[in-house]
GROMACS .gro file of C-alpha atoms in nm:
model
  415
    1MET     CA    1  -1.142   0.558   3.030
    2SER     CA    2  -1.109   0.182   3.060
    3TYR     CA    3  -0.983  -0.036   2.778
    4ASN     CA    4  -1.011  -0.412   2.739
    5SER     CA    5  -0.729  -0.559   2.531
    6SER     CA    6  -0.944  -0.821   2.362
    7ALA     CA    7  -0.860  -0.703   2.011
    8ASN     CA    8  -0.705  -0.934   1.757
    9THR     CA    9  -0.343  -1.014   1.835
   10GLY     CA   10  -0.260  -1.149   1.493
   11SER     CA   11  -0.271  -1.473   1.305
   12PRO     CA   12  -0.171  -1.811   1.447
   13ARG     CA   13   0.203  -1.868   1.464
   14GLY     CA   14   0.161  -2.173   1.245
   15LEU     CA   15   0.087  -1.964   0.935
   16THR     CA   16   0.375  -2.002   0.693
   17ILE     CA   17   0.247  -1.858   0.368
   18LEU     CA   18   0.139  -1.499   0.325
   19ASN     CA   19  -0.221  -1.498   0.205
   20SER     CA   20  -0.229  -1.341  -0.140
   21SER     CA   21  -0.570  -1.194  -0.063
   22MET     CA   22  -0.403  -0.985   0.203
   23VAL     CA   23  -0.258  -0.755  -0.059
   24GLN     CA   24  -0.544  -0.740  -0.306
   25ARG     CA   25  -0.664  -0.401  -0.184
   26SER     CA   26  -0.662  -0.154  -0.475
   27LEU     CA   27  -0.592   0.214  -0.441
   28PRO     CA   28  -0.739   0.508  -0.633
   29PRO     CA   29  -0.546   0.641  -0.935
   30ILE     CA   30  -0.291   0.904  -0.848
   31ARG     CA   31  -0.387   1.261  -0.936
   32PRO     CA   32  -0.191   1.451  -1.206
   33ASP     CA   33  -0.075   1.712  -0.955
   34LEU     CA   34   0.067   1.440  -0.733
   35GLN     CA   35   0.238   1.279  -1.031
   36ALA     CA   36   0.413   1.609  -1.095
   37ARG     CA   37   0.517   1.637  -0.730
   38LEU     CA   38   0.652   1.282  -0.732
   39ARG     CA   39   0.850   1.351  -1.049
   40ARG     CA   40   1.008   1.646  -0.870
   41PHE     CA   41   1.076   1.424  -0.569
   42TYR     CA   42   1.266   1.167  -0.775
   43LYS     CA   43   1.446   1.439  -0.966
   44LYS     CA   44   1.563   1.581  -0.633
   45LEU     CA   45   1.681   1.236  -0.524
   46GLU     CA   46   1.875   1.207  -0.848
   47CYS     CA   47   2.034   1.549  -0.805
   48LYS     CA   48   2.143   1.461  -0.452
   49GLY     CA   49   2.303   1.139  -0.573
   50TYR     CA   50   2.065   0.886  -0.417
   51GLY     CA   51   2.122   0.545  -0.573
   52ARG     CA   52   2.360   0.690  -0.831
   53GLY     CA   53   2.692   0.545  -0.715
   54PRO     CA   54   2.967   0.547  -0.817
   55HIS     CA   55   3.002   0.245  -0.589
   56LYS     CA   56   2.760  -0.048  -0.591
   57LEU     CA   57   2.545  -0.171  -0.306
   58LYS     CA   58   2.592  -0.542  -0.371
   59LEU     CA   59   2.351  -0.792  -0.219
   60PRO     CA   60   2.466  -1.154  -0.269
   61ILE     CA   61   2.162  -1.357  -0.168
   62ARG     CA   62   2.094  -1.726  -0.112
   63ARG     CA   63   1.730  -1.796  -0.187
   64SER     CA   64   1.717  -2.048   0.098
   65HIS     CA   65   1.847  -1.782   0.341
   66LEU     CA   66   1.707  -1.471   0.176
   67LEU     CA   67   1.595  -1.291   0.490
   68LYS     CA   68   1.909  -1.373   0.688
   69ASP     CA   69   2.144  -1.270   0.406
   70ALA     CA   70   1.958  -0.946   0.339
   71PHE     CA   71   1.957  -0.855   0.710
   72SER     CA   72   2.328  -0.926   0.748
   73ARG     CA   73   2.432  -0.723   0.443
   74ILE     CA   74   2.199  -0.426   0.482
   75MET     CA   75   2.246  -0.385   0.857
   76SER     CA   76   2.626  -0.391   0.820
   77THR     CA   77   2.622  -0.114   0.558
   78ASN     CA   78   2.668   0.246   0.665
   79LYS     CA   79   2.417   0.522   0.598
   80GLN     CA   80   2.617   0.685   0.318
   81GLU     CA   81   2.655   0.360   0.123
   82LEU     CA   82   2.284   0.281   0.161
   83ARG     CA   83   2.188   0.621   0.023
   84ARG     CA   84   2.438   0.646  -0.262
   85GLY     CA   85   2.503   0.290  -0.373
   86ARG     CA   86   2.370   0.153  -0.702
   87LEU     CA   87   2.173  -0.153  -0.596
   88VAL     CA   88   2.285  -0.485  -0.745
   89VAL     CA   89   2.124  -0.814  -0.640
   90ALA     CA   90   2.275  -1.152  -0.724
   91PHE     CA   91   2.114  -1.482  -0.631
   92GLU     CA   92   2.368  -1.752  -0.546
   93SER     CA   93   2.432  -2.015  -0.818
   94GLU     CA   94   2.208  -1.834  -1.067
   95GLU     CA   95   2.323  -1.668  -1.383
   96GLY     CA   96   2.161  -1.341  -1.467
   97LEU     CA   97   2.229  -0.970  -1.497
   98ASP     CA   98   2.049  -0.743  -1.258
   99ASN     CA   99   1.893  -0.493  -1.494
  100GLY     CA  100   1.618  -0.442  -1.242
  101GLY     CA  101   1.443  -0.777  -1.257
  102LEU     CA  102   1.647  -0.950  -0.987
  103ALA     CA  103   1.619  -0.657  -0.748
  104ARG     CA  104   1.245  -0.637  -0.815
  105GLU     CA  105   1.208  -1.007  -0.734
  106PHE     CA  106   1.427  -0.964  -0.425
  107PHE     CA  107   1.200  -0.698  -0.277
  108TYR     CA  108   0.894  -0.908  -0.361
  109LEU     CA  109   1.029  -1.221  -0.192
  110LEU     CA  110   1.178  -1.032   0.101
  111SER     CA  111   0.855  -0.850   0.180
  112ARG     CA  112   0.656  -1.174   0.173
  113GLU     CA  113   0.885  -1.314   0.444
  114LEU     CA  114   0.960  -1.006   0.652
  115PHE     CA  115   0.600  -0.882   0.672
  116ASN     CA  116   0.443  -1.226   0.705
  117PRO     CA  117   0.255  -1.241   1.037
  118SER     CA  118   0.404  -1.585   1.099
  119PHE     CA  119   0.750  -1.425   1.128
  120GLY     CA  120   0.623  -1.238   1.431
  121LEU     CA  121   0.699  -0.872   1.366
  122PHE     CA  122   0.361  -0.785   1.216
  123GLU     CA  123  -0.001  -0.894   1.259
  124TYR     CA  124  -0.325  -0.862   1.067
  125SER     CA  125  -0.535  -0.562   1.158
  126ALA     CA  126  -0.838  -0.622   1.376
  127ASP     CA  127  -1.107  -0.619   1.109
  128ASP     CA  128  -0.956  -0.799   0.811
  129ILE     CA  129  -0.662  -0.993   0.668
  130HIS     CA  130  -0.596  -0.743   0.392
  131THR     CA  131  -0.382  -0.506   0.599
  132ILE     CA  132  -0.113  -0.552   0.859
  133GLN     CA  133   0.042  -0.352   1.142
  134ALA     CA  134   0.327  -0.379   1.391
  135SER     CA  135   0.251  -0.648   1.647
  136PRO     CA  136   0.291  -0.603   2.024
  137GLN     CA  137   0.385  -0.972   2.031
  138SER     CA  138   0.695  -0.887   1.825
  139ALA     CA  139   0.871  -0.812   2.155
  140PHE     CA  140   0.914  -1.190   2.186
  141VAL     CA  141   1.111  -1.209   1.858
  142ASP     CA  142   1.487  -1.225   1.906
  143ASP     CA  143   1.654  -0.890   1.827
  144PHE     CA  144   1.317  -0.741   1.737
  145ILE     CA  145   1.444  -0.382   1.765
  146ASP     CA  146   1.712  -0.451   1.501
  147TRP     CA  147   1.457  -0.626   1.280
  148PHE     CA  148   1.228  -0.323   1.282
  149ARG     CA  149   1.523  -0.099   1.204
  150PHE     CA  150   1.601  -0.332   0.914
  151ALA     CA  151   1.239  -0.307   0.796
  152GLY     CA  152   1.269   0.072   0.798
  153ARG     CA  153   1.581   0.052   0.583
  154ILE     CA  154   1.397  -0.176   0.340
  155PHE     CA  155   1.122   0.086   0.302
  156GLY     CA  156   1.386   0.349   0.231
  157LEU     CA  157   1.571   0.139  -0.025
  158ALA     CA  158   1.248   0.043  -0.202
  159LEU     CA  159   1.149   0.410  -0.222
  160ILE     CA  160   1.485   0.526  -0.356
  161HIS     CA  161   1.522   0.254  -0.618
  162ARG     CA  162   1.152   0.247  -0.713
  163TYR     CA  163   1.077  -0.110  -0.622
  164LEU     CA  164   0.747  -0.231  -0.479
  165LEU     CA  165   0.685  -0.415  -0.152
  166ASP     CA  166   0.427  -0.691  -0.147
  167ALA     CA  167   0.235  -0.585   0.164
  168SER     CA  168  -0.040  -0.344   0.256
  169PHE     CA  169  -0.036  -0.171   0.595
  170VAL     CA  170  -0.299   0.015   0.794
  171SER     CA  171  -0.298   0.390   0.730
  172HIS     CA  172  -0.155   0.490   1.068
  173PHE     CA  173   0.152   0.272   1.000
  174TYR     CA  174   0.243   0.490   0.702
  175LYS     CA  175   0.171   0.802   0.907
  176SER     CA  176   0.411   0.682   1.177
  177LEU     CA  177   0.679   0.621   0.916
  178LEU     CA  178   0.626   0.968   0.768
  179ARG     CA  179   0.601   1.130   1.114
  180LEU     CA  180   0.251   1.254   1.041
  181PRO     CA  181  -0.004   1.302   1.321
  182PRO     CA  182  -0.266   1.029   1.358
  183ALA     CA  183  -0.638   1.096   1.313
  184LEU     CA  184  -0.944   0.953   1.480
  185ASN     CA  185  -1.047   0.758   1.169
  186ASP     CA  186  -0.715   0.569   1.186
  187LEU     CA  187  -0.866   0.378   1.479
  188GLU     CA  188  -1.161   0.244   1.283
  189SER     CA  189  -0.981  -0.052   1.126
  190LEU     CA  190  -0.789  -0.120   1.446
  191ASP     CA  191  -1.071  -0.112   1.702
  192SER     CA  192  -1.417  -0.013   1.579
  193GLU     CA  193  -1.586   0.000   1.924
  194PHE     CA  194  -1.315   0.220   2.072
  195HIS     CA  195  -1.337   0.440   1.761
  196GLN     CA  196  -1.711   0.485   1.810
  197SER     CA  197  -1.665   0.582   2.175
  198LEU     CA  198  -1.417   0.854   2.085
  199GLU     CA  199  -1.642   0.977   1.805
  200TRP     CA  200  -1.918   1.028   2.061
  201ILE     CA  201  -1.687   1.233   2.282
  202ARG     CA  202  -1.578   1.441   1.984
  203ASP     CA  203  -1.931   1.509   1.859
  204ASN     CA  204  -2.105   1.579   2.189
  205ASP     CA  205  -2.081   1.846   2.456
  206ILE     CA  206  -1.916   1.694   2.761
  207SER     CA  207  -1.939   1.994   2.990
  208THR     CA  208  -2.016   1.746   3.267
  209GLY     CA  209  -1.697   1.553   3.194
  210ALA     CA  210  -1.612   1.515   3.562
  211ASP     CA  211  -1.938   1.325   3.608
  212LEU     CA  212  -1.841   1.094   3.324
  213GLY     CA  213  -1.528   1.002   3.514
  214LEU     CA  214  -1.291   1.094   3.229
  215THR     CA  215  -0.937   1.195   3.317
  216PHE     CA  216  -0.613   1.213   3.120
  217SER     CA  217  -0.547   0.850   3.196
  218VAL     CA  218  -0.661   0.513   3.074
  219THR     CA  219  -0.693   0.178   3.247
  220GLU     CA  220  -0.651  -0.142   3.054
  221ASN     CA  221  -0.684  -0.510   3.130
  222LEU     CA  222  -0.357  -0.683   3.051
  223PHE     CA  223  -0.358  -1.057   3.106
  224GLY     CA  224  -0.604  -1.024   3.393
  225GLN     CA  225  -0.435  -0.728   3.561
  226VAL     CA  226  -0.576  -0.375   3.556
  227VAL     CA  227  -0.306  -0.122   3.469
  228GLU     CA  228  -0.342   0.256   3.466
  229ARG     CA  229  -0.158   0.462   3.203
  230GLU     CA  230  -0.133   0.838   3.236
  231LEU     CA  231  -0.164   1.027   2.906
  232LYS     CA  232   0.028   1.325   3.050
  233ALA     CA  233   0.200   1.412   3.376
  234ASP     CA  234  -0.043   1.373   3.669
  235GLY     CA  235  -0.308   1.286   3.411
  236SER     CA  236  -0.516   1.079   3.652
  237ASN     CA  237  -0.591   1.400   3.845
  238ILE     CA  238  -0.683   1.610   3.540
  239SER     CA  239  -1.049   1.592   3.439
  240VAL     CA  240  -1.151   1.596   3.074
  241THR     CA  241  -1.370   1.895   2.988
  242GLU     CA  242  -1.527   2.041   2.677
  243ASN     CA  243  -1.233   2.284   2.661
  244ASN     CA  244  -0.955   2.025   2.680
  245LYS     CA  245  -1.120   1.724   2.515
  246ARG     CA  246  -0.938   1.787   2.187
  247GLU     CA  247  -0.602   1.743   2.360
  248TYR     CA  248  -0.740   1.439   2.542
  249LEU     CA  249  -0.856   1.274   2.219
  250GLY     CA  250  -0.523   1.342   2.050
  251ARG     CA  251  -0.328   1.183   2.334
  252LEU     CA  252  -0.567   0.890   2.363
  253ILE     CA  253  -0.557   0.819   1.988
  254LYS     CA  254  -0.178   0.827   1.990
  255TRP     CA  255  -0.168   0.595   2.293
  256ARG     CA  256  -0.403   0.341   2.134
  257LEU     CA  257  -0.223   0.337   1.800
  258GLN     CA  258   0.118   0.297   1.963
  259ARG     CA  259  -0.001   0.063   2.237
  260GLY     CA  260   0.263  -0.205   2.279
  261VAL     CA  261   0.469  -0.101   1.975
  262GLN     CA  262   0.634   0.226   2.077
  263GLU     CA  263   0.989   0.089   2.065
  264GLN     CA  264   0.920  -0.101   1.746
  265THR     CA  265   0.787   0.208   1.572
  266LYS     CA  266   1.078   0.418   1.693
  267SER     CA  267   1.327   0.167   1.551
  268LEU     CA  268   1.137   0.138   1.222
  269VAL     CA  269   1.138   0.515   1.175
  270ARG     CA  270   1.507   0.532   1.266
  271GLY     CA  271   1.596   0.278   0.997
  272PHE     CA  272   1.388   0.458   0.734
  273TYR     CA  273   1.557   0.794   0.790
  274GLU     CA  274   1.901   0.637   0.789
  275VAL     CA  275   1.836   0.572   0.422
  276ILE     CA  276   1.653   0.890   0.319
  277ASP     CA  277   1.666   1.249   0.444
  278SER     CA  278   1.341   1.341   0.622
  279ARG     CA  279   1.338   1.679   0.448
  280LEU     CA  280   1.285   1.508   0.112
  281ILE     CA  281   0.963   1.323   0.190
  282THR     CA  282   0.731   1.610   0.273
  283VAL     CA  283   0.566   1.544  -0.065
  284PHE     CA  284   0.396   1.236   0.079
  285ASP     CA  285   0.077   1.179   0.267
  286ALA     CA  286  -0.009   0.827   0.385
  287GLU     CA  287  -0.221   0.736   0.081
  288THR     CA  288   0.035   0.860  -0.173
  289PHE     CA  289   0.317   0.683   0.007
  290GLU     CA  290   0.123   0.356   0.003
  291LEU     CA  291   0.058   0.387  -0.368
  292VAL     CA  292   0.426   0.450  -0.441
  293ILE     CA  293   0.558   0.175  -0.213
  294ALA     CA  294   0.292  -0.093  -0.277
  295GLY     CA  295   0.166  -0.006  -0.626
  296THR     CA  296  -0.171  -0.108  -0.757
  297ARG     CA  297  -0.315  -0.453  -0.828
  298GLU     CA  298  -0.586  -0.373  -1.077
  299VAL     CA  299  -0.452  -0.463  -1.421
  300ASP     CA  300  -0.533  -0.221  -1.701
  301ILE     CA  301  -0.504  -0.441  -2.012
  302ASN     CA  302  -0.502  -0.146  -2.254
  303ASP     CA  303  -0.214   0.016  -2.067
  304TRP     CA  304  -0.032  -0.318  -2.054
  305ARG     CA  305  -0.071  -0.376  -2.427
  306SER     CA  306   0.039  -0.024  -2.522
  307HIS     CA  307   0.363  -0.071  -2.327
  308THR     CA  308   0.456  -0.415  -2.462
  309GLU     CA  309   0.744  -0.474  -2.702
  310TYR     CA  310   0.783  -0.768  -2.941
  311ARG     CA  311   1.098  -0.948  -3.058
  312LEU     CA  312   1.225  -1.212  -3.304
  313GLY     CA  313   0.930  -1.212  -3.543
  314TYR     CA  314   0.637  -1.123  -3.321
  315ASN     CA  315   0.435  -0.806  -3.368
  316ASP     CA  316   0.099  -0.675  -3.260
  317ASN     CA  317  -0.073  -0.833  -3.563
  318HIS     CA  318   0.087  -1.178  -3.536
  319GLN     CA  319  -0.175  -1.448  -3.481
  320VAL     CA  320  -0.006  -1.581  -3.166
  321ILE     CA  321   0.001  -1.231  -3.019
  322ILE     CA  322  -0.366  -1.181  -3.103
  323TRP     CA  323  -0.440  -1.507  -2.920
  324PHE     CA  324  -0.220  -1.400  -2.631
  325TRP     CA  325  -0.424  -1.085  -2.566
  326GLU     CA  326  -0.746  -1.280  -2.605
  327VAL     CA  327  -0.620  -1.513  -2.332
  328ILE     CA  328  -0.532  -1.216  -2.112
  329GLU     CA  329  -0.889  -1.090  -2.154
  330LYS     CA  330  -1.019  -1.430  -2.038
  331PHE     CA  331  -0.788  -1.444  -1.737
  332THR     CA  332  -0.911  -1.323  -1.401
  333ASN     CA  333  -0.731  -1.027  -1.248
  334LYS     CA  334  -0.559  -1.271  -1.011
  335GLN     CA  335  -0.432  -1.482  -1.303
  336ARG     CA  336  -0.302  -1.169  -1.476
  337LEU     CA  337  -0.111  -1.081  -1.161
  338HIS     CA  338   0.034  -1.433  -1.154
  339LEU     CA  339   0.156  -1.384  -1.510
  340LEU     CA  340   0.316  -1.052  -1.420
  341LYS     CA  341   0.488  -1.220  -1.125
  342PHE     CA  342   0.610  -1.497  -1.357
  343VAL     CA  343   0.760  -1.251  -1.607
  344THR     CA  344   0.867  -0.950  -1.399
  345GLY     CA  345   0.927  -1.091  -1.050
  346THR     CA  346   0.648  -0.892  -0.886
  347SER     CA  347   0.270  -0.896  -0.893
  348SER     CA  348   0.231  -0.522  -0.835
  349ILE     CA  349   0.211  -0.243  -1.090
  350PRO     CA  350   0.385   0.093  -1.029
  351TYR     CA  351   0.160   0.392  -0.965
  352GLU     CA  352   0.256   0.532  -1.309
  353GLY     CA  353   0.129   0.214  -1.475
  354PHE     CA  354   0.311  -0.021  -1.710
  355SER     CA  355   0.525   0.260  -1.852
  356ALA     CA  356   0.729   0.246  -1.529
  357LEU     CA  357   0.759  -0.132  -1.507
  358GLY     CA  358   1.110  -0.119  -1.650
  359GLY     CA  359   1.220   0.099  -1.360
  360SER     CA  360   1.534   0.310  -1.384
  361SER     CA  361   1.740   0.027  -1.535
  362GLY     CA  362   1.633   0.082  -1.894
  363SER     CA  363   1.470  -0.261  -1.926
  364PRO     CA  364   1.164  -0.292  -2.152
  365CYS     CA  365   0.832  -0.241  -1.977
  366PHE     CA  366   0.710  -0.582  -2.091
  367CYS     CA  367   0.851  -0.788  -2.378
  368ILE     CA  368   0.717  -1.092  -2.565
  369GLU     CA  369   0.981  -1.282  -2.762
  370LYS     CA  370   0.915  -1.555  -3.016
  371TRP     CA  371   1.053  -1.893  -2.919
  372ASP     CA  372   1.056  -2.171  -3.178
  373ASN     CA  373   0.974  -2.462  -2.952
  374PRO     CA  374   0.597  -2.516  -2.983
  375SER     CA  375   0.596  -2.816  -2.750
  376ALA     CA  376   0.749  -2.627  -2.458
  377LEU     CA  377   0.594  -2.420  -2.184
  378PRO     CA  378   0.648  -2.044  -2.196
  379ARG     CA  379   0.951  -1.930  -2.002
  380ALA     CA  380   1.047  -1.596  -1.859
  381ASN     CA  381   1.352  -1.383  -1.797
  382THR     CA  382   1.273  -1.150  -1.510
  383CYS     CA  383   1.599  -0.960  -1.565
  384PHE     CA  384   1.445  -0.806  -1.877
  385ASN     CA  385   1.069  -0.845  -1.815
  386ARG     CA  386   1.071  -1.088  -2.105
  387LEU     CA  387   0.821  -1.364  -2.183
  388CYS     CA  388   0.956  -1.625  -2.425
  389LEU     CA  389   0.638  -1.746  -2.591
  390PRO     CA  390   0.643  -2.042  -2.831
  391SER     CA  391   0.446  -2.012  -3.155
  392TYR     CA  392   0.162  -2.243  -3.057
  393ALA     CA  393  -0.069  -2.391  -3.321
  394THR     CA  394  -0.400  -2.293  -3.161
  395ALA     CA  395  -0.542  -2.047  -2.912
  396ALA     CA  396  -0.652  -2.337  -2.691
  397VAL     CA  397  -0.298  -2.471  -2.665
  398LEU     CA  398  -0.165  -2.124  -2.584
  399TYR     CA  399  -0.424  -2.081  -2.309
  400GLU     CA  400  -0.344  -2.420  -2.156
  401LYS     CA  401   0.034  -2.376  -2.166
  402LEU     CA  402   0.033  -2.019  -2.040
  403LEU     CA  403  -0.204  -2.095  -1.755
  404PHE     CA  404   0.001  -2.396  -1.647
  405ALA     CA  405   0.325  -2.198  -1.660
  406VAL     CA  406   0.205  -1.910  -1.444
  407GLU     CA  407   0.014  -2.116  -1.189
  408GLU     CA  408   0.234  -2.421  -1.151
  409THR     CA  409   0.588  -2.299  -1.215
  410ASN     CA  410   0.787  -2.130  -0.938
  411THR     CA  411   1.113  -2.086  -1.126
  412PHE     CA  412   1.206  -1.929  -1.454
  413GLY     CA  413   1.447  -2.022  -1.730
  414LEU     CA  414   1.726  -1.798  -1.852
  415LYS     CA  415   1.830  -1.787  -2.213
   0.00000   0.00000   0.00000
């Protein structure tokens, strides 16, 4: 079979900001049986001492060198320390206790840099800009093998400590990470025409396969040169028949999905299993793993409200709080996510919903605290998922101030 490598090779190198629409894909709610299995998974991690200490895995980070500092610290840490250490993130020259909020923000910011196509390791999938995949062009990035190993370690740490990554990958990426076999439908988002060709072979009798010219090899056009790749030993001399087409399709699918990124994938998987034992993750399929690692982005206001605490004079019946929830109802889903990012450090919601937003640190899920400065903008303390909300005089003022704070402010104040 011949293959023309005209598929998308990623976004222009000039892109410097990860498009927020890239990660707006929502996932179906997790089933109760899977919730039970995931609870057992995390209980097993706890019993085996993952993330429990007694030592700390300290990450001193400069915001201006976040990716470099994270790479240096995490790649210099041995496997045992990565698995056992209690994660503590500290941003240079910033006061704040890491009760989960700083680490949550760290993973959010790190993933937006590391997985940004402009960095060069990953690219948008062929049919949209909502999902990404390993890029063959990453071979031109300095030390790309180490960077993919680092990315694998980041996936492992996020999974252990229950933090979300702000990126959405194609399904076969998660399968590669979990060492699950690829399927024909994994090709659809990568290369729809190639997918349709293989579907035809699967669904039709090819008893005359020799006449079709199919062998266990593939030729591709790479930069104007025709190159033949054998899918198995002496594959160019083995004809595809009705009896062996299943093996042929399996090998061809694997070749296409790994085309140009074999070494990258190998290094990514290596880094992931340096952080977590492969025997512990059999609970996951690709969809469940994505939901756990990326969360959901559809905000359930009722769930949010039922897991909100109030402090210093506010309660559910206070007029300002009534206005606050009316404003949330008026906000678009995107604006609600901006507010969550402002207060919690991430714009994703754990698969369990807002009840898990506090993580394992014991922080409140979401807290609104009264602040007696009605002329000020709201401020947030991501360490404790806390919104300091002034007692504004009208609903209109509250709407204006809150909207300005979440859409125009990139930093947060600490009490």
